[in-house]
PDB file of C-alpha atoms in Angstrom:
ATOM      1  CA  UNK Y   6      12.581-199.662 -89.518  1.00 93.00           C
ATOM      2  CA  UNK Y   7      11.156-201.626 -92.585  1.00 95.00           C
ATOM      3  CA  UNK Y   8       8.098-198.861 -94.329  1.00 97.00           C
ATOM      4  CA  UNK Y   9       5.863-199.295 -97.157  1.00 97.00           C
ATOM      5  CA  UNK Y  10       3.911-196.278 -97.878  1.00 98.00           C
ATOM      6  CA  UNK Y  11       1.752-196.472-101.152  1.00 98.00           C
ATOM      7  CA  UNK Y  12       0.145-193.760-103.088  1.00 98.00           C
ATOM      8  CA  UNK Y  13      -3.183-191.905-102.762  1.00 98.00           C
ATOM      9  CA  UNK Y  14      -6.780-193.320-103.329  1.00 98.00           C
ATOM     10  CA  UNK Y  15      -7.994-193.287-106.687  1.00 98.00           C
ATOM     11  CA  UNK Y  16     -10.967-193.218-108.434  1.00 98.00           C
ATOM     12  CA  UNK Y  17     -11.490-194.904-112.007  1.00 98.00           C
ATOM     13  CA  UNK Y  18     -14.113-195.560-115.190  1.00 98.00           C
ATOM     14  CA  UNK Y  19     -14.667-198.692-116.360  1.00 98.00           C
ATOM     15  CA  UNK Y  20     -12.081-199.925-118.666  1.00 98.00           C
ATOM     16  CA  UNK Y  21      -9.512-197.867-117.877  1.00 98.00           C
ATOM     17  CA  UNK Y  22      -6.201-198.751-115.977  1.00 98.00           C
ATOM     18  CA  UNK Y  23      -4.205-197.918-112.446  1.00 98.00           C
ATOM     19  CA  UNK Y  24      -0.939-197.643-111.376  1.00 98.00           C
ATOM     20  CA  UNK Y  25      -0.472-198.000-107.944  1.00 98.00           C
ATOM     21  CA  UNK Y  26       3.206-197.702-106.197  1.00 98.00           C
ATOM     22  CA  UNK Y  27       5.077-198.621-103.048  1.00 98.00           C
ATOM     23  CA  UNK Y  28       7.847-196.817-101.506  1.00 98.00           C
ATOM     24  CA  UNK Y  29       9.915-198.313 -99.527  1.00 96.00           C
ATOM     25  CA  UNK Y  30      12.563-197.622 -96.642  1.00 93.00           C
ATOM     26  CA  UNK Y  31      14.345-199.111 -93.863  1.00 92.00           C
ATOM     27  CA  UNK Y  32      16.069-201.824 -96.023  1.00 92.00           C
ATOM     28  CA  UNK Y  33      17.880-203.394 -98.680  1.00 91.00           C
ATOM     29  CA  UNK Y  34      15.340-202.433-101.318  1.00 92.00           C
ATOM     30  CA  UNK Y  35      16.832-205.265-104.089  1.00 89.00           C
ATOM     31  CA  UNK Y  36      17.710-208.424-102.145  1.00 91.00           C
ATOM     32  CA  UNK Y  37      13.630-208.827-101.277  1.00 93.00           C
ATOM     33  CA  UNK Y  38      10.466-208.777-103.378  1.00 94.00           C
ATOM     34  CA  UNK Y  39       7.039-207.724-103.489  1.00 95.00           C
ATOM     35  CA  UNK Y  40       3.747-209.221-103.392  1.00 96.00           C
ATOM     36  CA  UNK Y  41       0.461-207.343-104.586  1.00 98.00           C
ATOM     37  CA  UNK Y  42      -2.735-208.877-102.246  1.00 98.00           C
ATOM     38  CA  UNK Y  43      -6.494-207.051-102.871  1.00 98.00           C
ATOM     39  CA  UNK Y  44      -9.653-207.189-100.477  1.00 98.00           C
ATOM     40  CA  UNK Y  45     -13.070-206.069-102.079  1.00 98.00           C
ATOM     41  CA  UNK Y  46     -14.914-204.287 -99.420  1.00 97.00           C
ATOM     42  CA  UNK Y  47     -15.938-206.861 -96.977  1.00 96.00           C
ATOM     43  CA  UNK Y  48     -14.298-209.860 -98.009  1.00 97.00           C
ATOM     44  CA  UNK Y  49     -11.203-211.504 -98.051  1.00 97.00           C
ATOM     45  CA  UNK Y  50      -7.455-210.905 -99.100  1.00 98.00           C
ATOM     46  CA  UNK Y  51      -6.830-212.492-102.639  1.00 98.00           C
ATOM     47  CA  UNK Y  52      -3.090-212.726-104.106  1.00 97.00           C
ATOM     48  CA  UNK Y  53      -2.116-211.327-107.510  1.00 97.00           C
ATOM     49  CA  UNK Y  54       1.107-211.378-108.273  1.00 96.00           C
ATOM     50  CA  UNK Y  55       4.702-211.473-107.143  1.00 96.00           C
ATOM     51  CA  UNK Y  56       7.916-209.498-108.277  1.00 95.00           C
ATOM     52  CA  UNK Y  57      11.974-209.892-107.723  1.00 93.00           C
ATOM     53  CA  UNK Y  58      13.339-206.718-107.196  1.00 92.00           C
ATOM     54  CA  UNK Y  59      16.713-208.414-107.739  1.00 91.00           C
ATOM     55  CA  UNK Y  60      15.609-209.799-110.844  1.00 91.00           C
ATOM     56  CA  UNK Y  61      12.422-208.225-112.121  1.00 92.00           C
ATOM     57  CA  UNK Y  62      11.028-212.073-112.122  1.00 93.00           C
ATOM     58  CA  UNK Y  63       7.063-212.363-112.607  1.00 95.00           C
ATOM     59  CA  UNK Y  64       4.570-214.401-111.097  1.00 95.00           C
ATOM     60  CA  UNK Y  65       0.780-213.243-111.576  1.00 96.00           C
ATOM     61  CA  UNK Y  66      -1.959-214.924-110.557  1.00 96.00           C
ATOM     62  CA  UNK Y  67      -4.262-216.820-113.082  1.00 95.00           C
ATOM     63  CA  UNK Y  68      -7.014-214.300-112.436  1.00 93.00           C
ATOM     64  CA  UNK Y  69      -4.995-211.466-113.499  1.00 95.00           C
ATOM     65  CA  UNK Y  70      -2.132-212.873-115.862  1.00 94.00           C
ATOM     66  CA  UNK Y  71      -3.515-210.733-118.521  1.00 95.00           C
ATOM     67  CA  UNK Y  72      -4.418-207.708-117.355  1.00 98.00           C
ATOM     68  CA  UNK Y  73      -1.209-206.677-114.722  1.00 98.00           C
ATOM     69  CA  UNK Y  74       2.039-205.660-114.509  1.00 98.00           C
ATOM     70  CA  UNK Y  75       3.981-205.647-111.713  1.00 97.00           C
ATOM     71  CA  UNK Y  76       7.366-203.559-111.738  1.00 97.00           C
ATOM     72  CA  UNK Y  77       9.957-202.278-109.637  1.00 96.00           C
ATOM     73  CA  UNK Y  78      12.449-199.007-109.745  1.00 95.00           C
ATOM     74  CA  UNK Y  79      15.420-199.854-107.493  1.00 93.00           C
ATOM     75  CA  UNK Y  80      17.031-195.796-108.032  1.00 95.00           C
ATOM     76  CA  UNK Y  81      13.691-194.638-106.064  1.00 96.00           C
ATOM     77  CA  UNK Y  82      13.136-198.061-104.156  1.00 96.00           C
ATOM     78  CA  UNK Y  83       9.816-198.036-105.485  1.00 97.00           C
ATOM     79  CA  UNK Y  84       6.970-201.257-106.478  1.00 97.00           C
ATOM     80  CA  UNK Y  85       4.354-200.552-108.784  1.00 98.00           C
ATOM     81  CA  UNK Y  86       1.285-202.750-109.598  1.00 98.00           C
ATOM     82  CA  UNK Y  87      -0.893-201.419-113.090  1.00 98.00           C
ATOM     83  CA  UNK Y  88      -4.318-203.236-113.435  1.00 98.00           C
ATOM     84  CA  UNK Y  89      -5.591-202.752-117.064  1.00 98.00           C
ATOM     85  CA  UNK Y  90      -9.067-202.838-118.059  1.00 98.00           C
ATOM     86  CA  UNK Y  91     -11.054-202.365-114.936  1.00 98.00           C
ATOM     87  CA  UNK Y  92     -14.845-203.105-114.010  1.00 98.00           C
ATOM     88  CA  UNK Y  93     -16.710-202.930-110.787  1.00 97.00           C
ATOM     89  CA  UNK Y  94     -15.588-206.204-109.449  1.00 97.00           C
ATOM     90  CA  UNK Y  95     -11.869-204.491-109.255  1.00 98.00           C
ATOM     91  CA  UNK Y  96     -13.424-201.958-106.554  1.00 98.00           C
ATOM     92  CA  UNK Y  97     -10.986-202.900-103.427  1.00 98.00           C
ATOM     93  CA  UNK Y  98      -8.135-202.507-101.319  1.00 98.00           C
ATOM     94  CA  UNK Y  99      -4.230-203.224-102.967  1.00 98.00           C
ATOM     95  CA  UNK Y 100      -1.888-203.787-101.022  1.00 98.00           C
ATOM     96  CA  UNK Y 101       1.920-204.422-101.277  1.00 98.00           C
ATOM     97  CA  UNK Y 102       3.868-206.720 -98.976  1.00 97.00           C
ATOM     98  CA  UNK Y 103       7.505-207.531 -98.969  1.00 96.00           C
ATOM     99  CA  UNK Y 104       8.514-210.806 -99.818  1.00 93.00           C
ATOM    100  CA  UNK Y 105      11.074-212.566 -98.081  1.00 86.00           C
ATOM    101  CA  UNK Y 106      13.339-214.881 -99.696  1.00 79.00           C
ATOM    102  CA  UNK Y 107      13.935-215.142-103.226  1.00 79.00           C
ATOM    103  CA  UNK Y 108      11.506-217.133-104.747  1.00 83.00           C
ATOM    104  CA  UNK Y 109       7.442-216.611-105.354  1.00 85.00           C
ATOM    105  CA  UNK Y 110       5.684-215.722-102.953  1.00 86.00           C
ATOM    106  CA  UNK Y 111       7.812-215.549 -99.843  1.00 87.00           C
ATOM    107  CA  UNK Y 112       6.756-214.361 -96.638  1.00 89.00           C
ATOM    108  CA  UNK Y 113       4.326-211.509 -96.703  1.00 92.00           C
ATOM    109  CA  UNK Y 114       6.714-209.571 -93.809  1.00 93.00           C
ATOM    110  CA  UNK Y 115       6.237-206.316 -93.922  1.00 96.00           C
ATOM    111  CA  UNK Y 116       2.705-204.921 -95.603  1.00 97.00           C
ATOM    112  CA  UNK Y 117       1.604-201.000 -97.413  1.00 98.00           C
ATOM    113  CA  UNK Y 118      -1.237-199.035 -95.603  1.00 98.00           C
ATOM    114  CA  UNK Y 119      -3.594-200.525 -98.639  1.00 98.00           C
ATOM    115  CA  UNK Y 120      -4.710-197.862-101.603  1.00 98.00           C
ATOM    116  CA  UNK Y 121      -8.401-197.824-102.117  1.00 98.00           C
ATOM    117  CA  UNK Y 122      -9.784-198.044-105.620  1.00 98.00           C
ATOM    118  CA  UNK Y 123     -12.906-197.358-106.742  1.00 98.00           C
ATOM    119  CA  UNK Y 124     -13.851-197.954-109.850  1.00 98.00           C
ATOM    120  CA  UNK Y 125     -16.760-196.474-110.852  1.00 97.00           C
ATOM    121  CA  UNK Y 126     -19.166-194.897-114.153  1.00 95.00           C
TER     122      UNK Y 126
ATOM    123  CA  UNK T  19      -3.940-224.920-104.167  1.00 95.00           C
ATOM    124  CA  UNK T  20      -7.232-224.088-101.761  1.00 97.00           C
ATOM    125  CA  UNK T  21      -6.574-223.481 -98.673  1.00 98.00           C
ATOM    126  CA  UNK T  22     -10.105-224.056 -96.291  1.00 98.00           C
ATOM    127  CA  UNK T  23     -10.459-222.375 -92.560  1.00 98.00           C
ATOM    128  CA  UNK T  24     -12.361-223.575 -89.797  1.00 97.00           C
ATOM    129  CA  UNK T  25     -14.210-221.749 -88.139  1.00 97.00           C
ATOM    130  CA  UNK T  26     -15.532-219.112 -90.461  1.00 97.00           C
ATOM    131  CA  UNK T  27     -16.061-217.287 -87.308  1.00 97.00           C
ATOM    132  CA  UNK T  28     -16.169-217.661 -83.346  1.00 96.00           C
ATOM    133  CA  UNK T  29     -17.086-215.651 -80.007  1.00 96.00           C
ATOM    134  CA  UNK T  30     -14.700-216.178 -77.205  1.00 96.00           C
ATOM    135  CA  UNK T  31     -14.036-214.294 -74.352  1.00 96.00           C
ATOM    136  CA  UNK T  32     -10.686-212.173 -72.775  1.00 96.00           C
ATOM    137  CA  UNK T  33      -8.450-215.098 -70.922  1.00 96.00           C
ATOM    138  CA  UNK T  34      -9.879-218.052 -73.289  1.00 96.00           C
ATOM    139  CA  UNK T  35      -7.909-220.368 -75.162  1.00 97.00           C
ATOM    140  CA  UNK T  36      -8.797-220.197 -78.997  1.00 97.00           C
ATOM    141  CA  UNK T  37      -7.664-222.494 -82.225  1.00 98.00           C
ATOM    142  CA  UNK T  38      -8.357-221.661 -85.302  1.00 98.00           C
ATOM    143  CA  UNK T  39      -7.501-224.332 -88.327  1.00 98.00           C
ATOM    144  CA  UNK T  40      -6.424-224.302 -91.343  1.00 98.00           C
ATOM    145  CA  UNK T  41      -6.474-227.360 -93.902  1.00 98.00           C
ATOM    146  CA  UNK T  42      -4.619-227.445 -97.669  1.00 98.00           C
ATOM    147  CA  UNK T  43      -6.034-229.537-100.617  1.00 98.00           C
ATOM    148  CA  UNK T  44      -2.814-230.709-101.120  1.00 98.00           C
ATOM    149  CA  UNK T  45       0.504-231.409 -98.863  1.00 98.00           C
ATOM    150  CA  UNK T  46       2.568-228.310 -98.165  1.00 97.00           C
ATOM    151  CA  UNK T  47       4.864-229.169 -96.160  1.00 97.00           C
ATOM    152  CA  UNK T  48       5.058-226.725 -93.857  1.00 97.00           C
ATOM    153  CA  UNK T  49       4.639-223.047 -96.091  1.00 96.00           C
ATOM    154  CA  UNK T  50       2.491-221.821 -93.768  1.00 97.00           C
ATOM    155  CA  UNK T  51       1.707-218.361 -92.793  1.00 97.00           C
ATOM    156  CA  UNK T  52      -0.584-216.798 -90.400  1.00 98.00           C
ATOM    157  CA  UNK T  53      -1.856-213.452 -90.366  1.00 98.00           C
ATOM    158  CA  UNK T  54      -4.222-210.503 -88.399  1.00 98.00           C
ATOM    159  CA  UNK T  55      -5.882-207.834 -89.966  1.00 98.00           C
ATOM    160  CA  UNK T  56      -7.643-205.323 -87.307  1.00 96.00           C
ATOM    161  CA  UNK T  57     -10.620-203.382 -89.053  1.00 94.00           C
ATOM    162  CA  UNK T  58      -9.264-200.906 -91.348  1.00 95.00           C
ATOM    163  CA  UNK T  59      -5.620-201.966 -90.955  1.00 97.00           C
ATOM    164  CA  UNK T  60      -3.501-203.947 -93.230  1.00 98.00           C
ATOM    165  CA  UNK T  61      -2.979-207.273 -92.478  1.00 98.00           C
ATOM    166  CA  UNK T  62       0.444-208.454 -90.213  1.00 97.00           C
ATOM    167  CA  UNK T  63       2.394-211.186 -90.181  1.00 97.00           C
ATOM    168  CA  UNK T  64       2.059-213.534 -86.868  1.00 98.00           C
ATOM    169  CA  UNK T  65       3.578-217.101 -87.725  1.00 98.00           C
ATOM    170  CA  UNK T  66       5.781-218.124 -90.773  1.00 96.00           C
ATOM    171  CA  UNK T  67       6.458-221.630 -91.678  1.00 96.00           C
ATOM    172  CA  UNK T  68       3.671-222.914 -89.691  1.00 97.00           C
ATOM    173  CA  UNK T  69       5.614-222.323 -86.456  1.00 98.00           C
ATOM    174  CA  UNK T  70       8.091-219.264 -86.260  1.00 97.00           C
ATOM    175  CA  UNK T  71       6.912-216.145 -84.749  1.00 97.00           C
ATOM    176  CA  UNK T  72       7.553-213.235 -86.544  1.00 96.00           C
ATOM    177  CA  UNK T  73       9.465-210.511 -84.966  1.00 95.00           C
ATOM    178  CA  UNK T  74       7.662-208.630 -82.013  1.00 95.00           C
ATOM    179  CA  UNK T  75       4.918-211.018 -81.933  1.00 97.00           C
ATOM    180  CA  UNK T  76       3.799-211.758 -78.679  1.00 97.00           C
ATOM    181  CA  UNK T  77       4.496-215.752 -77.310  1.00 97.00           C
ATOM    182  CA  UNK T  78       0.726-216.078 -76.333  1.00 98.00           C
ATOM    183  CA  UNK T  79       0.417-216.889 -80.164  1.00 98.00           C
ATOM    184  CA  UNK T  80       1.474-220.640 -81.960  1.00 98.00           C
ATOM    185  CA  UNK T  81       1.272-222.355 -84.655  1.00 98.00           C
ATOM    186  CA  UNK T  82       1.543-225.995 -85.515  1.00 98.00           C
ATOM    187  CA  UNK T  83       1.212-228.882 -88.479  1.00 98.00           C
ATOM    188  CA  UNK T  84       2.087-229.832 -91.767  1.00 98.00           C
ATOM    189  CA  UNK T  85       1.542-231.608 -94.971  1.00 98.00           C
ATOM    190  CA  UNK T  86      -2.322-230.574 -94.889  1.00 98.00           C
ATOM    191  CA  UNK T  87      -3.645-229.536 -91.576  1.00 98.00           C
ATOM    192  CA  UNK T  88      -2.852-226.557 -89.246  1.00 98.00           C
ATOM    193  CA  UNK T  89      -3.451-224.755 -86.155  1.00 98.00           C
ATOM    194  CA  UNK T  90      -3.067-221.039 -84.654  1.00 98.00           C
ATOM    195  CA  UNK T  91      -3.625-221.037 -81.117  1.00 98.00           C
ATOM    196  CA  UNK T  92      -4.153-218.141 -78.795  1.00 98.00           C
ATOM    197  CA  UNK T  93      -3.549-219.304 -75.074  1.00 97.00           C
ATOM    198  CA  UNK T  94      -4.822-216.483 -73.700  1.00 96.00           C
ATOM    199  CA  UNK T  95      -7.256-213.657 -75.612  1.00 96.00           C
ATOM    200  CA  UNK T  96      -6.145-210.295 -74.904  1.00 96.00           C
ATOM    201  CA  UNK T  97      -8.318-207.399 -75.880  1.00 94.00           C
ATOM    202  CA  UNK T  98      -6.315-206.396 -78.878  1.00 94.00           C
ATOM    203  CA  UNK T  99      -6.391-209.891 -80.413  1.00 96.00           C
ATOM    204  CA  UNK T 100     -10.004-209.708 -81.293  1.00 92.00           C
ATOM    205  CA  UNK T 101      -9.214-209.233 -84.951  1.00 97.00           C
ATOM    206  CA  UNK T 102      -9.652-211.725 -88.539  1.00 98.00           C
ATOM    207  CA  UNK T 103      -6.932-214.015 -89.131  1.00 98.00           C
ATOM    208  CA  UNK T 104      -6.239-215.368 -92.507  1.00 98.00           C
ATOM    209  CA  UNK T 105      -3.928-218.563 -93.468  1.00 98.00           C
ATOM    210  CA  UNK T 106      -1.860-218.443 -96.324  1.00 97.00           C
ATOM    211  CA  UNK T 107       0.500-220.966 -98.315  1.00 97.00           C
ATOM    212  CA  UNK T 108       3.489-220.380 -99.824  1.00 94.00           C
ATOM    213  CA  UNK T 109       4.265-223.740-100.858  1.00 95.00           C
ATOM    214  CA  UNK T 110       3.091-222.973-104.512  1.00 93.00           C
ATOM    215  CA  UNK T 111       4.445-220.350-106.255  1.00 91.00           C
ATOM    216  CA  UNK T 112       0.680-218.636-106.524  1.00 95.00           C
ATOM    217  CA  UNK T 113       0.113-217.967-103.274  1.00 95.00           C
ATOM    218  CA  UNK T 114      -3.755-218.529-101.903  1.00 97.00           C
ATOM    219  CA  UNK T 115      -5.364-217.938 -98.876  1.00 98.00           C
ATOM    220  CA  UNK T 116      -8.237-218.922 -96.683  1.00 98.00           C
ATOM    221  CA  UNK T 117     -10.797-217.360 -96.495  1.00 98.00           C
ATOM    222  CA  UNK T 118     -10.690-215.994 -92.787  1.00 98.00           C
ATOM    223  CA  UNK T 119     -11.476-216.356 -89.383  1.00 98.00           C
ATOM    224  CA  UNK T 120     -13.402-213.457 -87.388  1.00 98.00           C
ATOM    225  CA  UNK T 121     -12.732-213.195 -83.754  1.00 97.00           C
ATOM    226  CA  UNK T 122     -15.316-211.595 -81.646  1.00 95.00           C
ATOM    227  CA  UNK T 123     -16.019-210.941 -78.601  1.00 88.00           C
ATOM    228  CA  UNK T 124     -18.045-212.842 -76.906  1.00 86.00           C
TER     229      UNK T 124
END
């Protein structure tokens, strides 16, 4: 069966960066893609940013453009979304979700457990 | 593209019949999702398209519209389906999404 399982909560100081990553099983790793999606404690989901694993295609949200990367590893099947420059306001949830078809965004399908980051003085 | 949900939030009770809308500044044809996130759990995917149920999604769930306006309908509240549920477009390639609708029982 389809499985996202992302990495560990983390804690970080303003200004700095993390990486978080996806691993993924149960598929075809490289004919889907992955969208990052982040909820701030108590409110609603927000999208970032897309990625082609097939392709390594981009597609950030304005909010973000110039702060994240999204990339993907197809020898370990793995999606990982780095957030530069962090402040309070990035305390939240980040989630991955597969991405049907080929073109941004897709359908969400298939979604990560979430990765709580705190970020934090 | 902003994507506004109606109602922010509504009590209902187990066996009612409950629609929850969602309405697009601009046409989107019908890139549509529909999605449930239980507390503390990652969201799922209920409806793509506006109208296709997603794989192992009960039939007590539907969606409907296009161009602007939709609906998710629950015919019949079960227990488990008191839960936020969240729109989201995929018409543009920046995806957005409403802002949520919270469930509860009533």
């Amino acid at each position: 069966q389809v499985q996202l399982m992302q990495s560990g909560p983390e804690v970080q100081k303003p200004g700095a960066a993390v990486k978080v990553s996806c691993k993924t099983s149960g598929y075809t790793f490289n004919i889907y893609g992955f969208n990052w999606v982040r909820q701030a404690p108590g409110q609603g989901l927000e999208w970032m940013g897309w990625i082609s694993a097939f392709s390594g295609s981009t597609n950030y949200a304005q909010n973000f453009q110039d702060r994240i990367t999204l990339t993907t590893n197809t020898s370990t099947n793995t999606a990982y979304m780095e957030l530069r420059r962090l402040t309070s306001d990035d305390t939240a949830m980040y989630y991955c979700a597969r991405a049907s078809g080929t073109t941004s965004p897709g359908d969400l399908d298939y979604w990560g457990q979430g990765t709580l980051v705190t970020v934090s003085s | 593209i902003q994507m506004t949900q109606s109602p922010s939030s509504l009590s209902a009770s187990v066996g009612d019949r409950v629609t929850v809308t969602c309405r697009a500044s601009q046409g989107i044809n019908t890139y549509l999702n529909w999605y449930q996130q239980q507390p503390g759990r990652a969201p799922k995917l209920l409806i793509y398209e506006a109208s296709n149920l997603h794989i192992g999604v009960p039939s007590r769930f539907s969606g409907g519209g296009s161009g602007t306006d939709f609906t998710l309908t629950i015919s019949s509240l079960q227990p488990e389906d008191f839960a936020t549920y969240y729109c989201l477009q995929t018409y543009s390639t920046r995806g957005s999404f409403g802002q949520g609708t919270r469930i509860e029982i009533k």
